[in-house]
Structure formats: structure tokens, C-alpha cells
Coordinates of C-alpha atoms in Angstrom, one line a residue:
Chain V
X5 CA -1.9 79.3 48.4
X6 CA -2.5 76.0 46.7
X7 CA -3.8 76.8 43.2
X8 CA -6.7 74.3 43.4
X9 CA -7.6 75.0 47.0
X10 CA -11.3 75.0 46.1
X11 CA -11.1 72.9 43.1
X12 CA -13.6 70.4 44.4
X13 CA -16.4 73.0 44.0
X14 CA -15.7 73.2 40.4
X15 CA -16.4 69.6 39.6
X16 CA -20.0 70.0 40.6
X17 CA -20.1 71.7 37.2
X18 CA -18.1 69.3 35.1
X19 CA -19.5 66.3 36.8
X20 CA -21.5 65.2 33.8
X21 CA -18.9 62.5 33.4
X22 CA -19.5 61.1 36.7
X23 CA -23.1 62.0 37.7
X24 CA -24.7 59.9 35.0
X25 CA -28.4 59.1 34.8
X26 CA -28.0 55.6 36.0
X27 CA -25.3 54.2 38.2
X28 CA -24.2 51.0 36.7
X29 CA -21.8 48.4 37.5
X30 CA -19.2 47.1 35.1
X31 CA -19.7 43.5 34.0
X32 CA -16.5 43.1 32.0
X33 CA -13.0 42.1 33.0
X34 CA -11.3 44.9 31.2
X35 CA -11.3 48.4 32.7
X36 CA -13.6 50.8 30.9
X37 CA -12.1 53.3 28.4
X38 CA -13.1 56.6 27.0
X39 CA -15.2 54.7 24.4
X40 CA -17.4 53.3 27.1
X41 CA -18.6 56.7 28.4
X42 CA -22.2 57.5 27.5
X43 CA -21.7 61.2 28.1
X44 CA -18.6 63.2 28.1
X45 CA -17.8 66.8 29.1
X46 CA -14.5 68.3 28.1
X47 CA -12.9 69.8 31.3
X48 CA -11.4 72.6 29.2
X49 CA -14.1 73.9 26.9
X50 CA -17.0 72.3 28.7
X51 CA -18.3 71.0 25.4
X52 CA -20.4 67.9 25.7
X53 CA -20.9 65.0 23.4
X54 CA -24.3 63.7 22.5
X55 CA -25.3 60.8 24.8
X56 CA -24.4 57.6 23.1
X57 CA -26.4 54.5 23.0
X58 CA -23.8 52.1 21.7
X59 CA -20.1 52.0 22.1
X60 CA -18.4 53.9 19.3
X61 CA -15.5 52.3 17.3
X62 CA -13.2 55.2 17.8
X63 CA -12.7 57.6 20.6
X64 CA -14.0 60.4 18.4
X65 CA -11.4 63.0 19.4
X66 CA -12.0 62.5 23.1
X67 CA -9.3 61.3 25.4
X68 CA -8.9 60.3 29.0
X69 CA -5.2 61.0 29.5
X70 CA -4.9 60.8 33.2
X71 CA -5.9 58.7 36.2
X72 CA -9.0 60.5 37.4
X73 CA -12.4 61.1 35.9
X74 CA -11.5 64.1 33.8
X75 CA -11.9 63.7 30.1
X76 CA -11.2 66.2 27.3
X77 CA -11.2 66.9 23.6
X78 CA -7.7 65.9 22.5
X79 CA -7.5 69.2 20.5
X80 CA -8.4 71.2 23.6
X81 CA -5.7 69.5 25.7
X82 CA -3.1 69.9 23.0
X83 CA -4.0 73.6 22.8
X84 CA -3.6 74.0 26.5
X85 CA -0.2 72.2 26.5
X86 CA 1.0 74.2 23.5
X87 CA -0.1 77.5 25.0
X88 CA 1.7 76.8 28.3
X89 CA 4.8 76.0 26.3
X90 CA 4.7 79.2 24.4
X91 CA 3.9 81.5 27.3
X92 CA 7.0 82.8 28.8
X93 CA 5.6 83.2 32.2
X94 CA 4.2 79.8 32.8
X95 CA 5.9 76.5 33.3
X96 CA 5.3 74.0 30.5
X97 CA 5.6 71.1 33.0
X98 CA 2.4 72.3 34.7
X99 CA 0.3 71.9 31.6
X100 CA 1.7 68.5 30.9
X101 CA 0.1 67.1 34.0
X102 CA -3.5 66.6 35.0
X103 CA -4.5 69.5 37.3
X104 CA -6.7 67.2 39.4
X105 CA -4.7 64.0 39.7
X106 CA -1.3 65.3 38.7
X107 CA -0.7 62.3 36.3
X108 CA 1.7 63.2 33.6
X109 CA 0.3 63.0 30.1
X110 CA 2.0 60.8 27.6
X111 CA 2.5 62.8 24.4
X112 CA 3.7 61.1 21.2
X113 CA 4.9 63.1 18.3
X114 CA 7.1 63.0 15.2
X115 CA 10.5 64.1 16.5
X116 CA 13.2 63.1 14.1
X117 CA 16.8 63.1 15.2
X118 CA 17.4 66.3 13.2
X119 CA 14.8 68.2 15.2
X120 CA 16.3 67.0 18.5
X121 CA 19.8 68.1 17.3
X122 CA 18.4 71.5 16.2
X123 CA 16.6 71.9 19.5
X124 CA 19.8 71.1 21.4
X125 CA 21.9 73.3 19.1
X126 CA 19.4 76.1 19.5
X127 CA 19.7 75.8 23.3
X128 CA 23.5 75.9 23.3
X129 CA 23.6 78.6 20.6
X130 CA 21.3 80.8 22.8
X131 CA 23.7 80.4 25.6
X132 CA 26.6 81.2 23.3
X133 CA 25.0 84.2 21.8
X134 CA 24.3 85.6 25.2
X135 CA 27.9 85.2 26.1
X136 CA 29.1 86.8 22.9
X137 CA 26.6 89.7 23.2
X138 CA 27.9 90.4 26.7
X139 CA 31.5 90.1 25.6
X140 CA 30.9 92.5 22.7
X141 CA 29.3 95.0 24.9
X142 CA 32.1 94.8 27.4
X143 CA 34.8 95.0 24.7
X144 CA 33.0 98.0 23.2
X145 CA 33.2 99.7 26.6
X146 CA 36.8 98.7 26.7
X147 CA 37.5 100.5 23.5
X148 CA 35.9 103.5 24.8
X149 CA 37.9 103.6 28.0
X150 CA 41.2 102.0 27.0
X151 CA 42.1 104.0 24.0
X152 CA 43.0 103.8 20.4
X153 CA 45.4 100.9 20.0
X154 CA 42.6 98.4 20.3
X155 CA 40.2 100.6 18.4
X156 CA 42.8 100.8 15.6
X157 CA 42.8 97.1 15.3
X158 CA 39.1 97.3 14.6
X159 CA 39.6 100.1 12.2
X160 CA 39.9 97.9 9.1
X161 CA 36.5 96.5 9.8
X162 CA 35.1 99.8 8.7
X163 CA 36.0 98.6 5.2
X164 CA 32.9 96.5 5.6
X165 CA 30.9 99.1 7.3
X166 CA 27.9 98.5 5.1
X167 CA 28.2 94.7 4.9
X168 CA 26.4 94.1 8.2
X169 CA 23.6 96.1 6.7
X170 CA 23.0 93.3 4.3
X171 CA 22.3 91.1 7.3
X172 CA 20.1 93.6 9.0
X173 CA 18.2 94.4 5.8
X174 CA 17.5 90.7 5.4
X175 CA 16.1 90.5 8.9
X176 CA 14.3 93.7 9.7
X177 CA 11.8 95.8 8.0
X178 CA 12.8 98.9 9.9
X179 CA 15.9 99.5 7.8
X180 CA 14.1 98.8 4.6
X181 CA 12.9 102.3 4.4
X182 CA 16.3 104.0 4.7
X183 CA 18.5 101.3 3.1
X184 CA 17.9 102.4 -0.5
X185 CA 19.4 105.8 0.3
X186 CA 22.4 104.5 2.2
X187 CA 24.6 103.9 -0.8
X188 CA 23.7 107.3 -2.1
X189 CA 24.9 108.8 1.3
X190 CA 27.9 106.6 1.1
X191 CA 28.9 107.6 -2.4
X192 CA 29.3 111.4 -2.5
X193 CA 33.0 111.5 -1.4
X194 CA 34.1 109.2 -4.2
X195 CA 31.6 110.7 -6.6
X196 CA 32.8 114.2 -5.9
X197 CA 36.5 113.4 -5.8
X198 CA 37.0 110.5 -8.1
X199 CA 40.4 109.2 -7.4
X200 CA 40.5 107.8 -10.9
X201 CA 43.0 105.1 -11.2
X202 CA 44.0 104.6 -7.7
X203 CA 40.8 105.1 -5.8
X204 CA 39.2 102.2 -4.1
X205 CA 35.9 104.0 -4.6
X206 CA 35.6 105.1 -8.2
X207 CA 32.1 106.1 -9.2
X208 CA 30.2 102.8 -8.9
X209 CA 28.6 102.7 -12.3
X210 CA 31.7 103.4 -14.4
X211 CA 33.0 99.9 -14.0
X212 CA 29.7 98.1 -14.0
X213 CA 30.8 95.9 -16.9
X214 CA 33.9 94.5 -15.1
X215 CA 33.7 91.2 -13.2
X216 CA 34.1 90.9 -10.4
X217 CA 32.4 94.2 -9.5
X218 CA 34.5 96.8 -7.8
X219 CA 34.2 97.2 -4.0
X220 CA 32.2 100.3 -4.6
X221 CA 29.7 98.6 -6.8
X222 CA 29.5 95.7 -4.3
X223 CA 28.7 98.0 -1.5
X224 CA 26.3 99.9 -3.7
X225 CA 24.4 96.8 -4.5
X226 CA 24.4 95.3 -1.1
X227 CA 21.2 96.9 0.3
X228 CA 19.2 96.2 -2.8
X229 CA 20.4 92.6 -2.8
X230 CA 19.4 92.4 0.8
X231 CA 15.9 93.6 0.1
X232 CA 15.5 91.2 -2.8
X233 CA 16.7 88.5 -0.5
X234 CA 14.2 89.5 2.2
X235 CA 11.4 89.4 -0.4
X236 CA 12.5 86.1 -1.8
X237 CA 13.0 84.4 1.6
X238 CA 9.5 85.5 2.7
X239 CA 8.1 83.8 -0.5
X240 CA 10.0 80.7 0.4
X241 CA 8.7 80.7 4.0
X242 CA 5.1 81.2 2.8
X243 CA 5.6 78.3 0.4
X244 CA 7.0 76.1 3.1
X245 CA 4.2 76.9 5.5
X246 CA 1.6 76.1 2.8
X247 CA 3.3 72.8 2.3
X248 CA 3.3 72.0 6.0
X249 CA 0.3 69.8 6.9
X250 CA -2.3 71.6 8.9
X251 CA -3.5 74.3 6.6
X252 CA -2.6 77.9 6.1
X253 CA 0.1 79.3 8.4
X254 CA 1.6 82.7 8.7
X255 CA 5.0 83.6 9.8
X256 CA 6.5 86.8 11.1
X257 CA 10.1 87.4 10.5
X258 CA 10.6 90.2 12.8
X259 CA 10.1 88.3 16.0
X260 CA 10.3 84.9 14.6
X261 CA 7.1 83.8 16.0
X262 CA 5.2 81.4 13.9
X263 CA 1.4 81.6 13.7
X264 CA -0.2 78.7 12.0
X265 CA -3.8 78.6 11.1
X266 CA -6.2 81.3 12.2
X267 CA -4.6 82.5 15.4
X268 CA -6.5 85.2 17.1
X269 CA -3.7 87.7 17.8
X270 CA -3.1 91.3 17.0
X271 CA -2.7 91.7 13.3
X272 CA 0.9 92.2 12.5
X273 CA 1.9 94.1 9.5
X274 CA 4.5 91.5 8.7
X275 CA 2.0 88.7 8.7
X276 CA 1.8 87.1 5.3
X277 CA -1.4 87.4 3.4
X278 CA -2.4 83.8 3.9
X279 CA -3.2 84.7 7.5
X280 CA -6.2 86.3 5.9
X281 CA -7.5 82.9 4.9
X282 CA -11.2 82.5 5.2
X283 CA -12.4 81.1 8.5
X284 CA -10.9 83.7 10.8
X285 CA -13.2 84.4 13.6
X286 CA -13.5 88.1 14.2
X287 CA -12.6 88.9 17.8
X288 CA -15.1 91.6 18.1
X289 CA -17.9 89.6 16.7
X290 CA -20.8 89.0 19.0
X291 CA -21.4 85.4 19.5
X292 CA -24.8 84.3 18.1
X293 CA -25.9 82.4 21.2
X294 CA -25.0 85.1 23.6
X295 CA -28.1 84.7 25.8
X296 CA -27.5 81.4 27.6
X297 CA -30.2 78.9 27.1
X298 CA -30.7 76.0 29.4
X299 CA -32.0 73.7 26.8
X300 CA -29.3 74.5 24.4
X301 CA -28.7 71.5 22.1
X302 CA -25.7 69.5 23.1
X303 CA -22.5 70.1 21.2
X304 CA -21.6 67.9 18.3
X305 CA -20.2 64.6 19.3
X306 CA -17.4 64.7 16.7
X307 CA -15.0 67.4 17.6
X308 CA -14.1 67.8 13.9
X309 CA -17.1 70.2 14.0
X310 CA -15.5 72.0 16.9
X311 CA -13.6 75.1 16.1
X312 CA -10.0 74.6 16.7
X313 CA -9.0 76.1 20.0
X314 CA -6.6 78.9 19.7
X315 CA -3.1 78.4 21.0
X316 CA -2.0 75.2 19.4
X317 CA -0.7 77.1 16.5
X318 CA 2.0 79.4 17.9
X319 CA 5.6 78.5 18.1
X320 CA 8.0 80.7 19.7
X321 CA 11.7 80.4 19.0
X322 CA 12.4 84.0 19.8
X323 CA 15.3 84.6 22.1
X324 CA 18.0 82.5 20.4
X325 CA 17.2 83.8 17.0
X326 CA 17.0 87.4 18.0
X327 CA 20.3 87.1 19.7
X328 CA 21.6 85.4 16.6
X329 CA 20.6 88.5 14.6
X330 CA 22.5 90.8 17.0
X331 CA 25.5 88.6 17.1
X332 CA 25.7 87.9 13.4
X333 CA 25.4 91.6 12.8
X334 CA 28.1 92.3 15.2
X335 CA 30.3 89.5 13.9
X336 CA 29.7 90.1 10.2
X337 CA 33.0 91.9 9.7
X338 CA 34.7 88.9 11.1
X339 CA 32.6 86.2 9.5
X340 CA 32.9 87.7 6.1
X341 CA 36.7 87.3 5.7
X342 CA 36.5 83.8 7.2
X343 CA 33.9 82.8 4.7
X344 CA 35.8 84.5 1.9
X345 CA 38.9 82.6 2.9
X346 CA 37.0 79.4 3.0
X347 CA 35.7 80.1 -0.5
X348 CA 39.2 80.8 -1.7
X349 CA 40.5 77.5 -0.4
X350 CA 37.6 75.7 -2.0
X351 CA 38.3 77.4 -5.2
X352 CA 41.7 75.7 -5.5
X353 CA 39.7 72.7 -6.5
X354 CA 37.2 74.2 -8.8
X355 CA 37.8 76.3 -11.8
X356 CA 34.1 77.3 -11.9
X357 CA 34.4 78.7 -8.4
X358 CA 37.5 80.5 -9.3
X359 CA 35.7 82.2 -12.1
X360 CA 32.8 83.1 -9.9
X361 CA 35.0 84.6 -7.3
X362 CA 37.0 86.4 -10.0
X363 CA 40.3 84.8 -8.8
X364 CA 42.5 85.0 -11.8
X365 CA 44.5 81.8 -11.8
X366 CA 47.3 83.3 -13.9
X367 CA 47.7 86.1 -11.3
X368 CA 48.1 83.6 -8.6
X369 CA 45.9 83.1 -5.6
X370 CA 46.2 85.8 -3.0
X371 CA 49.3 87.3 -4.6
X372 CA 47.9 90.8 -4.3
X373 CA 46.2 91.3 -1.0
X374 CA 44.0 94.3 -0.1
X375 CA 45.7 95.1 3.1
X376 CA 49.3 94.7 2.1
X377 CA 49.0 96.9 -0.9
X378 CA 47.0 99.8 0.4
X379 CA 48.4 103.0 1.6
X380 CA 46.6 105.6 3.6
X381 CA 45.4 108.5 1.6
X382 CA 47.1 111.6 2.7
X383 CA 46.3 115.2 2.0
X384 CA 43.4 117.5 2.6
X385 CA 40.8 115.2 1.2
X386 CA 41.6 112.3 3.5
X387 CA 38.8 113.1 5.9
X388 CA 36.3 113.1 3.2
X389 CA 37.0 109.6 2.1
X390 CA 34.7 107.2 3.8
X391 CA 37.3 104.6 4.2
X392 CA 40.5 106.6 4.0
X393 CA 42.4 104.0 2.2
X394 CA 43.9 104.1 -1.3
X395 CA 45.3 101.5 -3.5
X396 CA 48.0 102.7 -5.9
X397 CA 47.5 100.1 -8.5
X398 CA 44.6 99.3 -10.8
X399 CA 41.4 97.8 -9.3
X400 CA 41.4 95.1 -11.9
X401 CA 44.8 93.9 -10.8
X402 CA 43.7 93.4 -7.2
X403 CA 42.8 90.1 -5.7
X404 CA 39.0 90.7 -5.3
X405 CA 38.9 90.0 -1.6
X406 CA 35.8 92.1 -1.2
X407 CA 33.9 90.1 -3.7
X408 CA 34.5 86.7 -2.2
X409 CA 33.9 88.1 1.3
X410 CA 30.6 89.5 0.2
X411 CA 29.7 86.2 -1.5
X412 CA 30.9 84.2 1.5
X413 CA 28.8 86.3 3.9
X414 CA 25.8 86.0 1.7
X415 CA 26.2 82.2 1.7
X416 CA 26.6 82.3 5.4
X417 CA 23.4 84.2 5.8
X418 CA 21.7 81.9 3.4
X419 CA 22.7 78.8 5.2
X420 CA 21.9 80.1 8.6
X421 CA 18.5 81.3 7.4
X422 CA 17.9 77.9 5.8
X423 CA 18.7 76.2 9.1
X424 CA 16.3 78.5 10.9
X425 CA 13.5 77.7 8.4
X426 CA 14.2 74.0 8.7
X427 CA 14.1 74.2 12.4
X428 CA 10.8 76.1 12.4
X429 CA 9.3 73.7 9.8
X430 CA 10.3 70.6 11.9
X431 CA 8.9 72.3 15.0
X432 CA 5.7 73.0 13.2
X433 CA 5.5 69.4 12.1
X434 CA 6.2 68.1 15.5
X435 CA 3.5 70.3 17.0
X436 CA 1.1 69.1 14.4
X437 CA 1.8 65.5 14.8
X438 CA 1.2 65.4 18.5
X439 CA -1.1 62.9 20.0
X440 CA -1.8 62.2 23.6
X441 CA -2.1 58.6 24.9
X442 CA -5.5 57.8 26.2
X443 CA -5.6 55.7 29.3
X444 CA -8.3 53.4 30.6
X445 CA -10.3 54.1 33.8
X446 CA -8.5 51.6 36.0
X447 CA -8.1 53.1 39.4
X448 CA -11.2 55.3 39.0
X449 CA -14.4 54.5 40.9
X450 CA -16.5 53.0 38.1
X451 CA -19.7 53.6 39.9
X452 CA -19.2 57.3 39.4
X453 CA -18.9 56.9 35.6
X454 CA -21.8 56.9 33.2
X455 CA -20.9 53.8 31.2
X456 CA -22.4 52.1 28.2
X457 CA -22.9 48.5 29.1
X458 CA -24.1 46.4 26.1
X459 CA -23.9 42.9 25.0
X460 CA -20.9 43.0 22.8
X461 CA -21.8 39.8 21.0
X462 CA -25.2 40.8 19.7
X463 CA -24.8 44.5 20.0
X464 CA -28.0 44.8 22.0
X465 CA -27.9 47.2 24.8
X466 CA -28.1 45.4 28.1
X467 CA -29.1 46.9 31.4
X468 CA -26.8 45.8 34.1
X469 CA -28.2 45.1 37.5
Chain P
X5 CA -11.7 82.2 18.3
X6 CA -14.9 83.5 19.6
X7 CA -16.9 80.4 19.4
X8 CA -14.4 78.4 21.4
X9 CA -14.5 80.7 24.4
X10 CA -18.1 81.7 24.1
X11 CA -19.3 78.1 24.3
X12 CA -17.6 77.6 27.6
X13 CA -18.6 81.0 28.9
X14 CA -22.2 80.3 28.0
X15 CA -22.1 77.2 30.1
X16 CA -20.5 78.9 33.0
X17 CA -23.0 81.7 32.9
X18 CA -25.9 79.1 33.0
X19 CA -24.3 77.5 36.0
X20 CA -23.8 80.8 37.7
X21 CA -27.3 81.9 37.1
X22 CA -28.6 78.7 38.6
X23 CA -26.4 78.8 41.6
X24 CA -23.7 81.0 42.8
X25 CA -21.2 80.1 45.6
X26 CA -22.1 81.5 49.0
X27 CA -21.3 85.2 49.2
X28 CA -21.0 85.6 45.4
X29 CA -23.7 87.3 43.3
X30 CA -23.7 87.8 39.6
X31 CA -24.3 91.6 39.2
X32 CA -24.2 92.1 35.5
X33 CA -23.0 90.6 32.2
X34 CA -22.7 93.4 29.7
X35 CA -21.8 90.8 27.2
X36 CA -20.3 87.4 27.2
X37 CA -16.8 88.8 27.6
X38 CA -17.3 91.1 30.6
X39 CA -19.0 90.1 33.8
X40 CA -19.3 91.8 37.2
X41 CA -19.8 89.8 40.3
X42 CA -20.1 90.9 43.9
X43 CA -18.1 89.3 46.6
X44 CA -18.5 89.3 50.4
X45 CA -17.2 87.2 53.2
X46 CA -19.8 85.5 55.3
X47 CA -17.7 84.1 58.1
X48 CA -15.7 85.9 60.7
X49 CA -12.9 87.9 59.1
X50 CA -11.4 91.3 58.8
X51 CA -13.6 92.1 55.9
X52 CA -16.9 91.1 57.5
X53 CA -19.8 93.2 56.2
X54 CA -17.8 94.7 53.3
X55 CA -19.0 94.1 49.8
X56 CA -16.6 94.2 46.9
X57 CA -17.2 93.8 43.2
X58 CA -15.0 91.9 40.8
X59 CA -14.8 92.5 37.1
X60 CA -14.0 89.6 34.8
X61 CA -12.9 90.2 31.3
X62 CA -12.5 87.1 29.1
X63 CA -10.2 87.1 26.1
X64 CA -10.9 85.1 23.0
X65 CA -8.5 82.5 24.2
X66 CA -10.2 81.8 27.4
X67 CA -10.0 79.2 29.0
X68 CA -6.6 78.5 27.6
X69 CA -5.6 81.9 28.8
X70 CA -6.6 83.3 32.2
X71 CA -9.3 85.9 32.4
X72 CA -8.4 89.4 33.5
X73 CA -9.9 89.8 37.1
X74 CA -9.8 93.1 39.0
X75 CA -11.7 94.6 41.9
X76 CA -14.0 97.3 40.8
X77 CA -13.0 100.7 42.1
X78 CA -15.6 103.4 41.6
X79 CA -18.0 105.5 43.7
X80 CA -19.8 102.4 45.0
X81 CA -17.0 99.9 45.4
X82 CA -13.5 100.0 46.7
X83 CA -10.7 97.5 46.4
X84 CA -10.2 95.5 49.7
X85 CA -7.4 96.6 51.9
X86 CA -5.2 93.5 51.4
X87 CA -1.5 92.9 50.9
X88 CA -2.1 91.4 47.5
X89 CA -4.6 93.9 46.2
X90 CA -3.5 97.2 44.9
X91 CA -5.7 100.3 45.4
X92 CA -6.5 100.4 41.7
X93 CA -8.1 96.9 42.0
X94 CA -5.3 94.9 40.5
X95 CA -4.8 91.6 42.2
X96 CA -1.5 89.7 42.6
X97 CA -2.7 86.1 42.7
X98 CA -0.8 83.3 41.0
X99 CA -3.9 81.6 39.8
X100 CA -4.6 84.6 37.5
X101 CA -1.1 84.3 36.1
X102 CA 1.4 81.5 36.0
X103 CA -0.8 79.1 38.0
X104 CA -3.8 79.5 35.8
X105 CA -5.3 76.2 34.5
X106 CA -8.4 75.7 32.4
X107 CA -9.8 73.6 35.2
X108 CA -10.4 76.8 37.1
X109 CA -13.4 79.0 36.3
X110 CA -15.3 82.1 37.3
X111 CA -16.7 80.6 40.5
X112 CA -13.5 78.9 41.6
X113 CA -11.6 82.2 41.1
X114 CA -14.2 84.0 43.3
X115 CA -13.9 81.3 46.0
X116 CA -10.1 81.5 45.9
X117 CA -10.2 85.3 46.2
X118 CA -12.7 84.9 49.1
X119 CA -10.4 82.6 50.9
X120 CA -7.5 84.9 50.1
X121 CA -9.3 87.8 51.8
X122 CA -10.5 85.6 54.7
X123 CA -7.0 84.5 55.6
X124 CA -5.8 88.1 55.8
X125 CA -4.2 89.0 59.1
X126 CA -3.7 92.7 58.7
X127 CA -5.4 95.2 56.5
X128 CA -2.7 96.9 54.5
X129 CA -1.8 97.7 50.9
X130 CA 1.0 95.9 49.1
X131 CA 4.5 97.3 49.4
X132 CA 5.0 99.9 46.8
X133 CA 1.3 100.4 46.1
X134 CA 1.6 104.0 45.2
X135 CA 4.4 103.5 42.8
X136 CA 2.6 100.6 41.2
X137 CA -0.7 102.3 40.8
X138 CA 1.0 105.4 39.3
X139 CA 2.7 103.3 36.6
X140 CA 0.3 100.4 36.3
X141 CA -0.8 99.2 32.9
X142 CA -4.5 99.3 32.2
X143 CA -4.8 95.6 32.5
X144 CA -3.1 93.7 35.3
X145 CA -2.3 91.0 32.7
X146 CA 0.4 93.2 31.4
X147 CA 2.0 93.3 34.8
X148 CA 4.7 90.8 35.6
X149 CA 3.9 89.8 39.2
X150 CA 6.2 87.8 41.4
X151 CA 4.3 85.4 43.5
X152 CA 6.6 85.2 46.5
X153 CA 4.3 85.0 49.4
X154 CA 2.2 81.9 49.8
X155 CA 1.1 82.5 53.4
X156 CA -1.5 85.1 52.8

């Protein structure tokens, strides 16, 4: 069924643009433009402008973006286009064309190269994340079905069992409630059976003064650092969104949907307080002019008085970033050593970095590795140890792999989050900077338009014959 | 954004009170957000002589977002027996979903639904009606319809 099968009926209502009081002819050589219309009715909100007596200097927020007689508030049209882009079920291409004459709107916006690169990267990353997610699920199943050899290879990753939790804790609020207790759950084995000298997991607080912190203390701190990071990054996001032109915004981290400026949506507990900025229209509020009145005064001519239509302010970048969360959580045990290794290589060139990483130059880089120097704990207590590994030297003598891996992973999270924020910020700015090109009325039957014809020299209004 | 939608709804209501399309009557408007209209087919069709009622519910984002439109099912009204209308009144029509455009309005939706009924060849329920009705969400807007059949 064609969507506009009976569309012609509709225009009897919005025909204020064409059924003007006086049919006039057009004495000028140039085609008329939106500025020459005496009365205008927005085809989206049906708002009307006050009839004009003289030609305005600007188009006053109105546009004629297509090749037929439909005119609209630019803000309404942008809201419609933005909404169609955000809605998953509808095709954005539909909204970028006039529903009556099918002319494509010409939209200009601030789209720096960086945004285009990020958009492209986002697109490819989404595809990549999908593939990785599928592979991970398949290989997980493989482990289940094809036995222990492969699973044993992955065994060492349990060293970093709680490291992915840093990631999760920085992204979700769900875990925030249980995270503070995780270290406590994690600790008992080593608390109860302190291995003293050789244990990888001595009581976490006994060696708090050492630098770098012991593996136990690193793991112990991870969730708290994650929460602090979550808190701080939300602060940064709210700061960015305040700085973005276009007024107050809000931002939800959980589903990475950005709401800017008074969007009438279900309140989200994660929405930042600046969503509560004054000027929100309460949904349940009864409109004042509920009883329709035929001689209702015409709407203000300047759409600055118009309430901003909803919809222009929501940006969805959901799928790619949700997948990224899953993938980065899955891959954290692999990313961490890579980042740690990178940091180690970099530290060859920086004494400061070596100090930060706790790499003792005198001891030689990587002389003592975690894996090569550990022996499996044997004996009756083995099953109680969370990791089941023991080092038969002193913690202080070990190359602090855990520390640089933790730092590397933190940096990785920080950088990828910063990229996300940059992308969102640029996308917000692009959305905000959009303008639609207004066309003239060439090709439209002028006799159907209610045009202002005036003597442009003297400014007197002339009546055309 | 109540003012944005209510301005347009007020104008639509004025127009509907002045003149409704043939076969359409405005039954009630409890408030600006919920209207009931009756719908009947005047020409020759399978539904000749039957009167249906449509309930429109407009969200705060109307007309950027499509209204929720269902056939009223109660003691007085039944949903029409049509391959795109479920017995609970939910309608599978693309203009109420992916093909929605703000250029459409209450009266064009009614006319489109009239012509949808008028072109009906066989009175029957959609495939899987019972299953759908059993599990259907309260609002058809929460259903993801697949608009695969353009012929009816």
C-alpha cells in the first residue's frame, strides 16, 4: 500500500500556503522564495506564522527545502530527520526526502574529518566486535566440548580474574553494588592461610607501603579504582555536555544514548542531574488550550518562541559501544599483558616510566618473569588458593608484571573511553550545527502561493493585477 | 514536549470538528491525547454496514512519532475481520510504523485504514492471530511488525 495513498486529502488542511486570500501573479524575474510568502504553515507542527505585510529580511526559521509547496520550521524538519535517524525501525533516507515531492533535502553541517574517521571506525569496529563476540562464544563452546588442553592454555588468564571487573565496573552500574565486596570474597584464602614469604597473595594490607603494590593489593584496589573512575568520568561527561553548544544535555552511560536538552523520555536513574534543568515540560501536564478554539491567535512568527520539538536531541551510538563493552571485557586478560608489554618497551626510554612501573633498572628488565618462576602450590591447601600458584622467592624481587599490566589496562580503558566521548561530542556538535538549504519556488505553480508583492524600491506594498 | 504536539493536535481537532472525511465520525476526545473515531465503509465492500471504532493515542512526540492506533474491542465494537487486523484490535500497517511521516494525520490514517478494509478480498484473521493476541504487548507500538504484504 503506498504510504501516501490518500495524501491529497491532507493538503486541504495544510493548504494555507497555497490557498491565500488573493491570487496574485509574480512580477519579478527571480523565482519567489520562502521570504515572499505572506502566510506560512509548517507541514509538521501545523504552526502558522502571522501574515506578513512586507517582505522580511531573514527567513525567520522557516524553510522551503523541496520542490513543492510544503514549507516548515527548520527546527521541526531537523527534529523529524534526527528522529528518523535515531529510530531503529525506520529508514533515515525516508526522512531526508520530502514526503510529497520526494526531493532530497540538502543538509549542511559541521563534519570535521575526525568525525568522519570516527564514524567509519565505529562502523568497522561494530562489524569486528560482532565477529569477535561470535568467535568467543564459539571458542567457549569449543572449550566445553573439546576438553582441557585448550582450557589449560586459558588457565593463566584466571590470574587476572578480577581485572575485567575493572572494565565492567567502569561501564555498568549493576556491579557497583556487589563490587566492593568482591575483594573481601577473594581474600579469605590468603588471609586465612598466609603463605608468608612465598605466597603470591599475602594479606593485602601488610605490604601497603611497598611500591609497586603487590598483586593482592592491586586486585584489592581494582574495584574501588573502577568506581572512582566511573564517578570521575561521569563528571567529565557532564562537563563536556555543558560545554557543548546547545544548552544542557544529559548522558546515560549504560546504554550510551545521549539525551541533550529536555528530551521527553522515561526518566533514567542514570541520567545526570542537569536533565532536571528548568524548562522541562511535564508529559502528564494538561495543555492549557485544550479546548480547541477556532479564532485562536496565530502562532508566533519567530520560531524562537516555539518550543523545541523533541527528537532533535537524541543520539544513539548503541550497538558498537555495547559490543565493545562485551568484547573489551572478554579480551581484557589478553589486552592487559599487551598493554603492559608496550609500557615496558616504552620504559626503556624513560626513567620516570620505569619508576612508575616499578621496574628496577638494576635488576634488569624482565629478568624475573611471573610465569617462568612460579610453581604450582601442592598440598592439601591447593584447592583453597584462588589462583593456585606460588612463587618461591620474595615478592619484592619479582618483576612487577601485574602492576604494569594493570596500569596498561587502565590506560587502555581510559583511551578508549576518551575516544568514545570525543565521538559523542563531535556527533552532538554535528547534530547541533545542521542547517537545511532553503530552495526557491521555481517549478511550483506561483498562482497557488500567497505571495507578498511589493515595490522593492520604495518599500510600498503594491497590488499586482 | 506537550506544547509541541498539543498545538498540532488542537488544529487537527478543529479541522475534524469542522469536517470529517466520509464515513468517519469523531466519537469522543477524552483529552487531547486520546481520541475515538468511528469508521465505516460507504461503498461496496465486504465490510458494508459494519461500524468500527478506532482509538488514537498521541504521544508527546507526535507528529515526529506515529500515534498509537487500534480498533476498539468492547461490548459495542469489534475489530474488523481482516488479514492485517488482530482480534485484539492491533493493526499491522506500515504507515503506523516504519512508513510514518508527519505529513500524515488523523484523517489520512482513517482514510488509509478505510481503503485497507475496502480492498479486502477475504475476511480472515492474520496468520498466528491467537498466538499474537495471547502474548501481545498492551500497545501495538511495542510490537515489531514485518510489513511484507503490500497487496491487501
